[in-house]
One Martini backbone bead per residue (centre of mass of N, CA, C, O) as a GRO file, in nm:
protein
  107
    1UNK     BB    1   6.912   1.818  14.467
    2UNK     BB    2   6.862   1.535  14.617
    3UNK     BB    3   6.831   1.354  14.890
    4UNK     BB    4   7.087   1.125  15.012
    5UNK     BB    5   7.185   0.806  15.116
    6UNK     BB    6   7.510   0.697  15.204
    7UNK     BB    7   7.746   0.422  15.223
    8UNK     BB    8   8.045   0.436  15.415
    9UNK     BB    9   8.331   0.432  15.540
   10UNK     BB   10   8.428   0.566  15.835
   11UNK     BB   11   8.751   0.596  15.735
   12UNK     BB   12   8.699   0.782  15.527
   13UNK     BB   13   8.761   1.046  15.368
   14UNK     BB   14   8.700   1.354  15.322
   15UNK     BB   15   8.566   1.567  15.121
   16UNK     BB   16   8.675   1.752  14.885
   17UNK     BB   17   8.706   2.014  14.721
   18UNK     BB   18   8.651   2.150  14.448
   19UNK     BB   19   8.953   2.080  14.253
   20UNK     BB   20   9.070   1.892  14.429
   21UNK     BB   21   9.226   1.629  14.503
   22UNK     BB   22   9.190   1.313  14.515
   23UNK     BB   23   9.119   1.091  14.821
   24UNK     BB   24   8.897   0.851  14.825
   25UNK     BB   25   8.597   0.895  14.945
   26UNK     BB   26   8.343   0.793  14.728
   27UNK     BB   27   8.099   0.982  14.672
   28UNK     BB   28   8.064   0.997  14.365
   29UNK     BB   29   8.030   0.675  14.327
   30UNK     BB   30   7.784   0.653  14.529
   31UNK     BB   31   7.587   0.838  14.355
   32UNK     BB   32   7.734   0.777  14.070
   33UNK     BB   33   7.805   0.694  13.748
   34UNK     BB   34   8.013   0.677  13.512
   35UNK     BB   35   8.037   0.639  13.181
   36UNK     BB   36   8.170   0.359  13.195
   37UNK     BB   37   7.972   0.231  13.407
   38UNK     BB   38   7.712   0.270  13.249
   39UNK     BB   39   7.785   0.067  13.033
   40UNK     BB   40   7.872  -0.182  13.204
   41UNK     BB   41   7.613  -0.166  13.434
   42UNK     BB   42   7.348  -0.014  13.359
   43UNK     BB   43   7.385   0.263  13.540
   44UNK     BB   44   7.345   0.580  13.709
   45UNK     BB   45   7.318   0.512  13.989
   46UNK     BB   46   7.431   0.451  14.284
   47UNK     BB   47   7.648   0.242  14.345
   48UNK     BB   48   7.935   0.148  14.223
   49UNK     BB   49   8.056  -0.171  14.156
   50UNK     BB   50   8.374  -0.050  14.132
   51UNK     BB   51   8.381   0.026  14.424
   52UNK     BB   52   8.680   0.027  14.623
   53UNK     BB   53   8.812  -0.086  14.921
   54UNK     BB   54   9.100   0.008  15.126
   55UNK     BB   55   9.237  -0.090  15.417
   56UNK     BB   56   9.535   0.007  15.395
   57UNK     BB   57   9.457   0.310  15.275
   58UNK     BB   58   9.179   0.428  15.350
   59UNK     BB   59   9.027   0.398  15.057
   60UNK     BB   60   8.909   0.462  14.743
   61UNK     BB   61   8.857   0.284  14.429
   62UNK     BB   62   8.880   0.211  14.089
   63UNK     BB   63   8.833  -0.090  13.934
   64UNK     BB   64   8.859  -0.011  13.632
   65UNK     BB   65   9.155   0.094  13.676
   66UNK     BB   66   9.298  -0.144  13.846
   67UNK     BB   67   9.089  -0.402  13.728
   68UNK     BB   68   8.951  -0.449  13.433
   69UNK     BB   69   8.933  -0.771  13.408
   70UNK     BB   70   8.723  -0.809  13.637
   71UNK     BB   71   8.489  -0.630  13.477
   72UNK     BB   72   8.627  -0.744  13.193
   73UNK     BB   73   8.645  -1.069  13.112
   74UNK     BB   74   8.703  -1.035  12.791
   75UNK     BB   75   8.969  -0.903  12.857
   76UNK     BB   76   9.276  -0.907  12.783
   77UNK     BB   77   9.548  -0.868  12.985
   78UNK     BB   78   9.728  -0.698  12.776
   79UNK     BB   79   9.490  -0.457  12.788
   80UNK     BB   80   9.479  -0.333  13.075
   81UNK     BB   81   9.659  -0.077  13.057
   82UNK     BB   82   9.491   0.058  12.836
   83UNK     BB   83   9.219   0.059  12.980
   84UNK     BB   84   9.312   0.226  13.221
   85UNK     BB   85   9.389   0.480  13.057
   86UNK     BB   86   9.111   0.526  12.929
   87UNK     BB   87   8.949   0.554  13.192
   88UNK     BB   88   9.110   0.787  13.308
   89UNK     BB   89   9.030   0.982  13.081
   90UNK     BB   90   8.718   0.951  13.073
   91UNK     BB   91   8.697   1.037  13.401
   92UNK     BB   92   8.928   1.233  13.494
   93UNK     BB   93   9.151   1.119  13.647
   94UNK     BB   94   9.340   1.352  13.839
   95UNK     BB   95   9.168   1.645  13.800
   96UNK     BB   96   8.973   1.646  14.029
   97UNK     BB   97   8.712   1.744  14.200
   98UNK     BB   98   8.350   1.715  14.069
   99UNK     BB   99   8.189   1.715  14.339
  100UNK     BB  100   7.884   1.897  14.461
  101UNK     BB  101   7.823   1.765  14.715
  102UNK     BB  102   7.660   1.767  15.014
  103UNK     BB  103   7.789   1.695  15.339
  104UNK     BB  104   7.642   1.484  15.598
  105UNK     BB  105   7.678   1.366  15.900
  106UNK     BB  106   7.562   1.027  15.999
  107UNK     BB  107   7.581   0.812  16.283
   0.00000   0.00000   0.00000
């Protein structure tokens, strides 16, 4: 894997080990887009346009999961819960960290 510099919030949590629960560090989505985002945004490398920072929670979230109608303006609101469940399954959200990137802090 090539070295890349990504820019994330300074207060974002540290990347968990592979297989550990997601903590919203944002590294995976800053490096590349998931299959759903590749189709929606037509890009492979990150940062994903749907990567959203939460000041109150001090972590990143997937906008496609939290507010699919914001990123899919054609989607009727009553389909938002279904779209969120489908995106959750499609990207295996909640299944644990699958990002094998090595992280080096550079302040």
